[in-house]
């Protein structure tokens, strides 16, 4: 089994609509029922982020995301799948349910 | 010696894909499969002239490559442990609707939609076609190192993202087959009408390779109508290859080609495939329709003998499958032969193809036939500016310069 990070890409800070939330719930239940669920979460707006650099002496805190971009990650799933064809299918369903594009990226194996 | 050399070349053509495909399944690693297959062929080049060609060359190569792989993995126990974790996944959870052959797994893996199109093309030519990296680099006028990196990156993604080494889910098969055919058709077209002015206009080695690969895919999926359609389309196009470029390196249009120079054998094979598809009575996809259009052209004694109403009817069918502006442009060119240039020009003028050289070339030709020389000249200028292929540009320049005064 491999794990994949499924990042939800979005270009506005608007939250999901009630309809989208309902579809996401259905998708989450399917992931859990089929054994593909690992974790998921929605993220607050990029403007609420703080970049922290603790590499050298006193940590440095910087307000805002590390990259200003038109699109940002609005949420994510971590899913488990035997191979990419299954993960791609789940990603397509996930994208449909939250009504946004997603980026699928494998986690490194142990 | 020469005989053995010829045998090795032939065996390389026939067995390369099978050796890699079998090794990739046994070892679960495309990289090692490729490396060991190449070593086994190198051993054959050394040994066969001395020991003679083994009775079953393919089996000899697979066994030799497999032994080399085992030796290698034993020497590197630690690597083997790591390697086991990174094994390719090749379970196919559902029963298959196609022939179960390792080479088919290899084709689907190399043409996986999660890989960039240029990576799919390079990987397919390397792994399935057996072309070397320098050969592929030369064919696409890319630096050898860059091509090597492209292939390495693709193999790394297959491993890390766990692109399965297998035949797709049953319900994904039609779309995935279309994806494989798109790769093969791009290889063919790159050979048939190179898009880069630095390259030769027509490169037979790429069209021949595309046909060979398509034959292989057809052997593996004999029931698929679109696979047969693409093969027929390639054969009927390839049949006209030598007649298509003049001695002076200029494109020769269908109407002006020496039809006696067409390859009759390829045409007969292409026509037989098209007839078999018609007899199957299934709704044809775009490759089958394109093949049928080419069958009509290659059945005509000359351009006037062409059954243009049949060609337009087939384009109508194609527009229903693929209503893209390029298809409608080609339909309009056929309409010009049936209903005259005025009707065709009205259809062409509406198309959103401002940046496409063939759009301007078609307009230029229609305007020329309507006696509108000045507008025709302007359209030729646009077409020449946009044409990437040298033979095509040479043809357009001659036609422009033949225009009478405005």
Coordinates of C-alpha atoms in Angstrom, one line a residue:
Chain A
X1 CA 0.0 0.0 0.0
X2 CA 1.2 3.5 -0.8
X3 CA 0.0 6.8 0.7
X4 CA -0.7 9.9 -1.3
X5 CA -1.3 13.5 -0.4
X6 CA -4.2 15.0 -2.2
X7 CA -4.0 18.8 -2.0
X8 CA -7.1 20.9 -2.8
X9 CA -6.2 23.9 -5.0
X10 CA -8.3 27.0 -5.0
X11 CA -8.0 30.6 -6.0
X12 CA -10.2 32.3 -3.4
X13 CA -10.7 32.1 0.3
X14 CA -14.4 31.4 0.0
X15 CA -15.4 28.4 2.1
X16 CA -17.0 25.3 0.6
X17 CA -20.8 25.7 0.0
X18 CA -23.3 23.6 1.9
X19 CA -23.7 21.5 -1.2
X20 CA -20.0 21.0 -1.6
X21 CA -19.7 20.1 2.1
X22 CA -22.4 17.5 1.7
X23 CA -20.6 16.0 -1.3
X24 CA -17.3 16.0 0.6
X25 CA -19.0 14.1 3.5
X26 CA -20.2 11.4 1.1
X27 CA -16.7 11.1 -0.3
X28 CA -15.1 10.9 3.1
X29 CA -17.5 8.1 4.1
X30 CA -16.7 6.2 1.0
X31 CA -12.9 6.6 1.7
X32 CA -13.5 5.2 5.2
X33 CA -15.8 2.4 4.1
X34 CA -13.3 1.3 1.4
X35 CA -10.2 1.5 3.6
X36 CA -8.5 4.3 1.7
X37 CA -8.9 6.9 4.5
X38 CA -5.8 8.1 6.4
X39 CA -6.5 11.8 7.3
X40 CA -8.1 14.9 5.9
X41 CA -8.6 18.5 6.9
X42 CA -9.6 21.9 5.6
X43 CA -7.1 24.9 6.0
X44 CA -7.8 28.4 7.1
X45 CA -7.0 31.2 4.6
X46 CA -3.3 31.6 3.5
X47 CA -3.2 35.1 5.3
X48 CA -3.5 33.3 8.6
X49 CA -0.2 31.4 8.1
X50 CA 3.1 32.2 9.9
X51 CA 6.4 31.2 8.5
X52 CA 8.8 30.0 11.2
X53 CA 12.6 29.7 10.8
X54 CA 14.2 28.0 13.8
X55 CA 17.4 26.9 12.1
X56 CA 19.7 29.5 13.6
X57 CA 19.4 31.0 17.2
X58 CA 16.2 32.7 18.1
X59 CA 13.3 31.6 15.8
X60 CA 12.2 34.2 13.3
X61 CA 8.4 34.5 12.8
X62 CA 7.1 36.0 9.5
X63 CA 3.5 36.8 9.0
X64 CA 1.8 35.3 5.9
X65 CA 2.4 32.3 3.6
X66 CA 5.9 31.5 2.3
X67 CA 4.7 31.9 -1.2
X68 CA 2.2 34.4 -2.5
X69 CA 0.4 32.7 -5.3
X70 CA -2.8 33.0 -7.2
X71 CA -3.8 29.5 -6.1
X72 CA -3.2 28.0 -2.8
X73 CA -3.8 24.8 -0.9
X74 CA -7.3 25.0 0.7
X75 CA -7.3 21.6 2.3
X76 CA -6.0 18.1 1.9
X77 CA -6.6 14.4 2.2
X78 CA -4.1 11.7 2.9
X79 CA -5.2 8.5 1.2
X80 CA -3.9 5.0 1.0
X81 CA -4.1 3.0 -2.2
X82 CA -2.4 0.0 -3.7
X83 CA -1.2 1.9 -6.8
X84 CA -1.6 5.1 -8.8
X85 CA -4.5 4.0 -10.9
X86 CA -6.6 3.6 -7.7
X87 CA -5.3 6.9 -6.3
X88 CA -6.1 8.7 -9.5
X89 CA -9.7 7.4 -9.4
X90 CA -10.1 8.6 -5.8
X91 CA -8.5 12.0 -6.7
X92 CA -11.0 12.4 -9.5
X93 CA -13.9 11.7 -7.1
X94 CA -12.4 14.0 -4.5
X95 CA -12.0 16.8 -7.0
X96 CA -15.6 16.3 -8.0
X97 CA -16.9 16.3 -4.5
X98 CA -15.2 19.5 -3.3
X99 CA -15.6 21.1 -6.7
X100 CA -12.0 22.1 -7.0
X101 CA -8.8 20.8 -8.6
X102 CA -6.6 18.6 -6.6
X103 CA -2.8 17.7 -6.8
X104 CA -2.0 14.1 -6.1
X105 CA 1.5 13.4 -4.8
X106 CA 3.0 10.2 -3.4
X107 CA 4.4 10.2 0.1
X108 CA 7.9 8.6 0.3
X109 CA 7.8 5.0 1.4
X110 CA 9.6 4.0 4.6
Chain B
X1 CA 29.7 -12.9 -39.1
X2 CA 27.5 -10.5 -41.1
X3 CA 24.7 -13.2 -41.0
X4 CA 24.9 -13.3 -37.2
X5 CA 24.9 -9.5 -37.1
X6 CA 21.7 -9.5 -39.2
X7 CA 20.2 -12.1 -36.9
X8 CA 21.0 -10.0 -33.8
X9 CA 19.4 -6.9 -35.4
X10 CA 16.3 -8.9 -36.3
X11 CA 16.1 -10.5 -32.9
X12 CA 16.5 -7.1 -31.3
X13 CA 13.5 -5.8 -33.2
X14 CA 11.4 -8.9 -32.5
X15 CA 12.4 -9.7 -28.9
X16 CA 13.4 -6.5 -27.1
X17 CA 9.9 -5.6 -25.8
X18 CA 9.2 -9.2 -24.7
X19 CA 12.6 -9.4 -22.8
X20 CA 12.0 -6.1 -21.0
X21 CA 8.4 -6.9 -20.3
X22 CA 9.1 -10.3 -18.8
X23 CA 12.0 -9.0 -16.7
X24 CA 10.0 -6.0 -15.5
X25 CA 7.3 -8.4 -14.2
X26 CA 9.7 -10.8 -12.6
X27 CA 11.9 -8.1 -11.1
X28 CA 9.3 -5.5 -10.4
X29 CA 11.7 -2.8 -11.7
X30 CA 11.7 -1.2 -15.1
X31 CA 15.1 0.4 -14.6
X32 CA 16.9 -2.9 -13.9
X33 CA 14.9 -4.7 -16.6
X34 CA 16.1 -2.1 -19.1
X35 CA 19.7 -2.3 -18.0
X36 CA 19.9 -6.1 -17.9
X37 CA 18.2 -6.5 -21.3
X38 CA 20.8 -4.1 -22.8
X39 CA 23.6 -6.2 -21.2
X40 CA 22.1 -9.4 -22.4
X41 CA 22.0 -8.1 -26.0
X42 CA 25.6 -6.9 -25.6
X43 CA 26.6 -10.5 -24.5
X44 CA 24.8 -11.9 -27.5
X45 CA 26.8 -9.6 -29.8
X46 CA 30.0 -11.1 -28.2
X47 CA 29.0 -14.7 -28.0
X48 CA 26.7 -15.6 -30.9
X49 CA 29.3 -15.1 -33.6
X50 CA 31.5 -17.6 -31.7
X51 CA 29.0 -20.0 -30.1
X52 CA 26.4 -19.7 -32.9
X53 CA 22.8 -18.4 -32.5
X54 CA 20.9 -20.3 -29.9
X55 CA 17.8 -22.2 -31.1
X56 CA 15.4 -19.9 -29.2
X57 CA 17.1 -16.5 -29.1
X58 CA 14.3 -14.7 -27.2
X59 CA 14.4 -17.3 -24.4
X60 CA 18.2 -17.2 -24.3
X61 CA 18.1 -13.4 -24.0
X62 CA 15.5 -13.4 -21.2
X63 CA 17.4 -16.1 -19.3
X64 CA 20.7 -14.4 -19.7
X65 CA 19.2 -11.0 -18.6
X66 CA 17.4 -12.6 -15.7
X67 CA 20.7 -14.3 -14.5
X68 CA 22.5 -11.1 -14.7
X69 CA 19.8 -9.4 -12.7
X70 CA 19.9 -12.1 -9.9
X71 CA 23.8 -11.8 -9.8
X72 CA 23.5 -8.1 -9.5
X73 CA 20.9 -8.2 -6.8
X74 CA 22.9 -10.8 -4.8
X75 CA 26.0 -8.7 -5.0
X76 CA 24.0 -5.8 -3.6
X77 CA 22.1 -7.4 -0.8
X78 CA 21.3 -4.0 0.8
X79 CA 20.1 -2.7 -2.4
X80 CA 18.0 -5.7 -2.8
X81 CA 16.2 -5.0 0.5
X82 CA 15.5 -1.5 -0.6
X83 CA 14.6 -2.8 -4.0
X84 CA 11.9 -5.1 -2.5
X85 CA 10.2 -2.1 -0.9
X86 CA 10.1 -0.2 -4.2
X87 CA 8.8 -3.1 -6.3
X88 CA 6.4 -2.1 -9.0
X89 CA 2.8 -3.0 -8.4
X90 CA 1.4 -5.3 -11.0
X91 CA -1.8 -6.6 -9.5
X92 CA -4.8 -6.3 -11.7
X93 CA -7.8 -6.7 -9.4
X94 CA -10.3 -7.2 -12.1
X95 CA -10.5 -9.8 -15.0
X96 CA -9.1 -8.4 -18.2
X97 CA -10.9 -7.8 -21.4
X98 CA -7.7 -7.9 -23.4
X99 CA -4.9 -10.4 -24.0
X100 CA -2.8 -10.9 -20.9
X101 CA 0.7 -10.2 -22.2
X102 CA 3.6 -8.6 -20.4
X103 CA 4.3 -6.4 -23.4
X104 CA 0.8 -5.0 -23.1
X105 CA 1.5 -4.1 -19.5
X106 CA 4.7 -2.4 -20.6
X107 CA 2.8 -0.4 -23.3
X108 CA 0.1 0.8 -20.8
X109 CA 2.8 1.7 -18.2
X110 CA 4.9 3.7 -20.7
X111 CA 1.7 5.5 -22.0
X112 CA 0.3 6.2 -18.6
X113 CA -1.8 9.4 -18.5
X114 CA 0.1 10.6 -15.3
X115 CA 3.2 11.0 -17.4
X116 CA 3.8 14.0 -19.7
X117 CA 3.2 13.3 -23.3
X118 CA 6.8 13.8 -24.3
X119 CA 7.9 11.4 -21.6
X120 CA 5.4 8.8 -22.8
X121 CA 6.7 9.1 -26.3
X122 CA 10.4 8.7 -25.2
X123 CA 9.6 5.9 -22.8
X124 CA 7.6 4.0 -25.4
X125 CA 10.4 4.3 -28.0
X126 CA 13.0 3.2 -25.5
X127 CA 11.2 0.4 -23.6
X128 CA 8.8 -1.0 -26.2
X129 CA 10.6 0.0 -29.4
X130 CA 14.1 -0.7 -28.2
X131 CA 15.6 2.5 -29.6
X132 CA 18.7 3.8 -27.8
X133 CA 18.6 7.1 -26.0
X134 CA 20.9 8.7 -28.7
X135 CA 18.6 7.5 -31.4
X136 CA 15.5 8.9 -29.7
X137 CA 17.4 12.2 -29.0
X138 CA 18.3 12.5 -32.7
X139 CA 14.8 11.7 -33.9
X140 CA 13.4 14.6 -31.8
X141 CA 16.4 16.9 -32.2
X142 CA 16.8 17.0 -28.4
X143 CA 20.2 16.9 -26.7
X144 CA 21.2 13.4 -25.7
X145 CA 21.6 14.3 -22.0
X146 CA 18.2 16.0 -21.9
X147 CA 16.6 13.0 -23.5
X148 CA 18.3 10.7 -21.0
X149 CA 17.1 12.8 -18.1
X150 CA 13.5 12.8 -19.5
X151 CA 13.5 9.0 -19.5
X152 CA 15.1 8.7 -16.1
X153 CA 12.6 11.2 -14.6
X154 CA 9.7 9.2 -16.1
X155 CA 11.0 5.9 -14.7
X156 CA 11.5 7.6 -11.3
X157 CA 7.9 8.8 -11.3
X158 CA 6.7 5.3 -12.2
X159 CA 8.5 4.0 -9.2
X160 CA 7.7 6.7 -6.6
X161 CA 4.1 7.3 -7.5
X162 CA 3.5 3.5 -8.0
X163 CA 2.2 3.7 -11.5
X164 CA 1.1 0.1 -11.9
X165 CA 2.8 -2.3 -14.3
X166 CA -0.4 -3.7 -15.6
X167 CA -3.5 -3.5 -17.8
X168 CA -5.9 -0.7 -16.6
X169 CA -9.3 -1.2 -14.9
X170 CA -11.8 -2.6 -17.4
X171 CA -13.9 0.7 -17.4
X172 CA -10.7 2.7 -17.9
X173 CA -9.5 0.6 -20.9
X174 CA -11.2 2.5 -23.8
X175 CA -9.8 5.9 -22.6
X176 CA -6.3 4.3 -21.9
X177 CA -6.2 2.7 -25.3
X178 CA -7.0 6.0 -26.9
X179 CA -4.1 7.4 -24.9
X180 CA -1.7 4.7 -26.3
X181 CA -2.9 5.3 -29.8
X182 CA -2.3 9.1 -29.4
X183 CA 1.3 8.3 -28.5
X184 CA 1.8 6.1 -31.5
X185 CA 0.1 8.6 -33.8
X186 CA 2.3 11.4 -32.5
X187 CA 5.5 9.3 -33.2
X188 CA 4.2 8.6 -36.7
X189 CA 3.3 12.2 -37.4
X190 CA 6.7 13.4 -36.2
X191 CA 8.2 11.2 -38.8
X192 CA 5.7 12.0 -41.4
X193 CA 5.7 15.7 -41.2
X194 CA 8.3 17.0 -38.8
X195 CA 7.3 20.1 -37.0
X196 CA 10.8 21.5 -36.8
X197 CA 12.4 23.4 -39.8
X198 CA 15.8 22.0 -38.8
X199 CA 14.7 18.4 -39.4
X200 CA 14.3 16.4 -42.6
X201 CA 10.7 16.8 -44.0
X202 CA 9.9 13.1 -43.8
X203 CA 11.8 10.6 -41.7
X204 CA 11.1 7.0 -42.6
X205 CA 12.7 5.5 -39.5
X206 CA 10.1 7.1 -37.2
X207 CA 7.1 6.2 -39.4
X208 CA 8.4 2.7 -39.7
X209 CA 8.9 2.4 -35.9
X210 CA 5.4 3.8 -35.3
X211 CA 3.9 1.2 -37.7
X212 CA 5.9 -1.6 -36.0
X213 CA 4.7 -0.6 -32.6
X214 CA 1.1 -0.3 -33.8
X215 CA 1.3 -3.7 -35.3
X216 CA 2.5 -5.0 -31.9
X217 CA -0.4 -3.3 -30.1
X218 CA -2.8 -4.7 -32.7
X219 CA -1.5 -8.3 -32.1
X220 CA -2.1 -7.7 -28.4
X221 CA -5.6 -6.2 -28.8
X222 CA -6.9 -7.7 -32.1
X223 CA -10.6 -7.0 -31.3
X224 CA -10.1 -3.2 -30.9
X225 CA -11.5 -1.3 -33.9
X226 CA -9.6 1.9 -33.2
X227 CA -6.2 0.0 -33.1
X228 CA -7.0 -1.5 -36.5
X229 CA -8.2 1.9 -37.7
X230 CA -4.9 3.6 -36.7
X231 CA -2.8 0.9 -38.3
X232 CA -4.8 1.2 -41.5
X233 CA -4.5 5.0 -41.4
X234 CA -0.7 4.7 -40.9
X235 CA -0.3 2.2 -43.7
X236 CA -2.4 4.2 -46.2
X237 CA -0.4 7.4 -45.3
X238 CA 3.0 5.6 -45.4
X239 CA 2.1 4.2 -48.8
X240 CA 2.3 7.7 -50.2
X241 CA 5.4 8.8 -48.3
X242 CA 8.0 8.7 -51.2
X243 CA 5.5 10.5 -53.5
X244 CA 4.9 13.2 -51.0
X245 CA 8.2 15.1 -51.2
X246 CA 9.8 16.0 -54.6
X247 CA 13.4 15.5 -55.5
X248 CA 14.0 19.2 -54.7
X249 CA 12.6 18.7 -51.2
X250 CA 9.2 20.3 -51.8
X251 CA 5.9 19.0 -50.6
X252 CA 3.7 17.4 -53.3
X253 CA 0.0 17.7 -52.7
X254 CA -2.3 14.7 -53.1
X255 CA -3.6 16.0 -56.4
X256 CA -0.1 16.3 -57.9
X257 CA 1.4 13.1 -56.6
X258 CA 2.7 10.4 -58.9
X259 CA 0.2 7.7 -57.9
X260 CA 2.3 5.1 -59.7
X261 CA 4.9 5.7 -57.0
X262 CA 2.5 4.7 -54.2
X263 CA 3.2 1.5 -52.4
X264 CA 0.6 -1.0 -53.6
X265 CA 1.2 -3.6 -50.9
X266 CA 0.7 -1.1 -48.1
X267 CA -2.4 0.2 -49.8
X268 CA -3.8 -3.3 -50.2
X269 CA -3.2 -4.1 -46.5
X270 CA -4.7 -0.8 -45.4
X271 CA -7.8 -1.3 -47.6
X272 CA -8.3 -4.9 -46.2
X273 CA -8.2 -3.5 -42.6
X274 CA -10.7 -0.8 -43.5
X275 CA -13.0 -3.3 -45.2
X276 CA -12.8 -5.6 -42.1
X277 CA -13.8 -2.7 -39.9
X278 CA -16.8 -1.8 -42.1
X279 CA -17.9 -5.5 -42.0
X280 CA -17.7 -5.4 -38.2
X281 CA -20.7 -3.1 -38.3
X282 CA -19.7 -1.1 -35.1
X283 CA -19.8 2.7 -34.9
X284 CA -16.3 3.7 -35.9
X285 CA -14.1 6.1 -33.9
X286 CA -11.9 8.8 -35.3
X287 CA -9.0 6.7 -36.5
X288 CA -11.3 4.3 -38.4
X289 CA -13.0 7.2 -40.1
X290 CA -9.7 8.8 -41.0
X291 CA -8.5 5.5 -42.4
X292 CA -11.7 5.2 -44.4
X293 CA -11.1 8.7 -45.8
X294 CA -7.6 7.7 -46.8
X295 CA -8.9 4.5 -48.3
X296 CA -11.2 6.6 -50.6
X297 CA -8.2 8.7 -51.7
X298 CA -5.9 5.7 -52.3
X299 CA -8.7 3.9 -54.3
X300 CA -8.9 6.7 -56.9
X301 CA -6.9 6.6 -60.1
X302 CA -6.4 10.4 -59.9
X303 CA -7.7 13.4 -58.1
X304 CA -10.7 13.8 -60.5
X305 CA -11.6 10.2 -60.0
X306 CA -11.9 10.7 -56.2
X307 CA -15.3 10.0 -54.7
X308 CA -15.6 13.4 -53.1
X309 CA -19.2 12.9 -51.9
X310 CA -18.0 9.9 -50.0
X311 CA -15.1 11.9 -48.5
X312 CA -17.4 14.7 -47.4
X313 CA -19.9 12.1 -45.9
X314 CA -17.0 10.6 -43.9
X315 CA -15.9 14.0 -42.7
X316 CA -19.5 14.7 -41.6
X317 CA -19.2 11.5 -39.5
X318 CA -15.8 12.7 -38.2
X319 CA -17.3 16.1 -37.2
X320 CA -19.9 14.3 -35.1
X321 CA -17.1 12.4 -33.2
X322 CA -14.7 15.3 -33.1
X323 CA -16.2 18.7 -33.9
X324 CA -12.8 20.5 -33.6
X325 CA -12.0 23.4 -36.0
X326 CA -9.1 21.4 -37.6
X327 CA -11.5 18.6 -38.6
X328 CA -14.0 21.2 -39.9
X329 CA -11.1 22.8 -41.9
X330 CA -10.3 19.4 -43.6
X331 CA -14.0 18.9 -44.3
X332 CA -14.2 22.3 -46.0
X333 CA -11.2 21.4 -48.2
X334 CA -13.2 18.3 -49.4
X335 CA -16.4 20.4 -49.8
X336 CA -14.4 22.7 -52.2
X337 CA -14.1 19.7 -54.6
X338 CA -17.8 18.9 -54.3
X339 CA -19.6 22.2 -54.1
X340 CA -16.9 24.6 -55.3
X341 CA -14.4 27.0 -53.6
X342 CA -17.0 29.7 -52.8
X343 CA -19.0 27.4 -50.5
X344 CA -15.8 26.0 -48.9
X345 CA -14.4 29.5 -48.3
X346 CA -17.5 30.5 -46.4
X347 CA -17.0 27.5 -44.1
X348 CA -13.3 28.1 -43.7
X349 CA -13.6 31.8 -42.9
X350 CA -15.6 31.1 -39.7
X351 CA -13.0 28.9 -38.1
X352 CA -10.9 30.1 -35.2
X353 CA -7.6 28.9 -36.6
X354 CA -5.7 32.2 -37.0
X355 CA -2.4 30.7 -35.7
X356 CA -2.5 27.5 -37.8
X357 CA -0.5 27.5 -41.1
X358 CA -2.9 25.0 -42.8
X359 CA -5.8 27.3 -42.2
X360 CA -4.1 30.1 -44.2
X361 CA -2.8 27.6 -46.8
X362 CA -6.4 26.4 -47.4
X363 CA -7.7 29.9 -47.6
X364 CA -4.9 30.9 -50.0
X365 CA -5.7 28.0 -52.3
X366 CA -9.5 28.7 -52.3
X367 CA -8.9 32.4 -52.9
X368 CA -6.5 31.5 -55.8
X369 CA -9.2 29.3 -57.4
X370 CA -11.7 32.2 -57.0
X371 CA -9.2 34.5 -58.9
X372 CA -8.8 36.7 -55.8
X373 CA -5.0 36.9 -56.2
X374 CA -4.2 39.7 -53.9
X375 CA -6.0 38.1 -50.9
X376 CA -4.6 34.8 -51.9
X377 CA -1.0 36.2 -51.8
X378 CA -1.6 37.6 -48.3
X379 CA -2.9 34.3 -47.1
X380 CA 0.1 32.4 -48.6
X381 CA 2.4 34.9 -46.7
X382 CA 0.7 34.1 -43.4
X383 CA 0.9 30.3 -44.1
X384 CA 4.6 30.5 -45.1
X385 CA 5.3 32.5 -41.9
X386 CA 3.7 29.8 -39.7
X387 CA 4.8 26.6 -41.6
X388 CA 7.4 24.7 -39.5
X389 CA 8.2 22.1 -42.1
X390 CA 10.7 23.0 -44.8
X391 CA 9.0 21.0 -47.6
X392 CA 5.7 22.5 -46.9
X393 CA 7.1 26.0 -46.8
X394 CA 8.9 25.4 -50.2
X395 CA 5.6 24.3 -51.7
X396 CA 3.7 27.3 -50.4
X397 CA 6.4 29.7 -51.7
X398 CA 6.2 28.3 -55.2
X399 CA 2.4 28.5 -55.2
X400 CA 2.5 32.1 -54.0
X401 CA 5.0 33.1 -56.7
X402 CA 2.9 31.5 -59.4
X403 CA 0.0 33.8 -58.6
X404 CA -0.8 36.2 -61.5
X405 CA -0.8 39.9 -60.8
X406 CA -3.5 41.3 -58.6

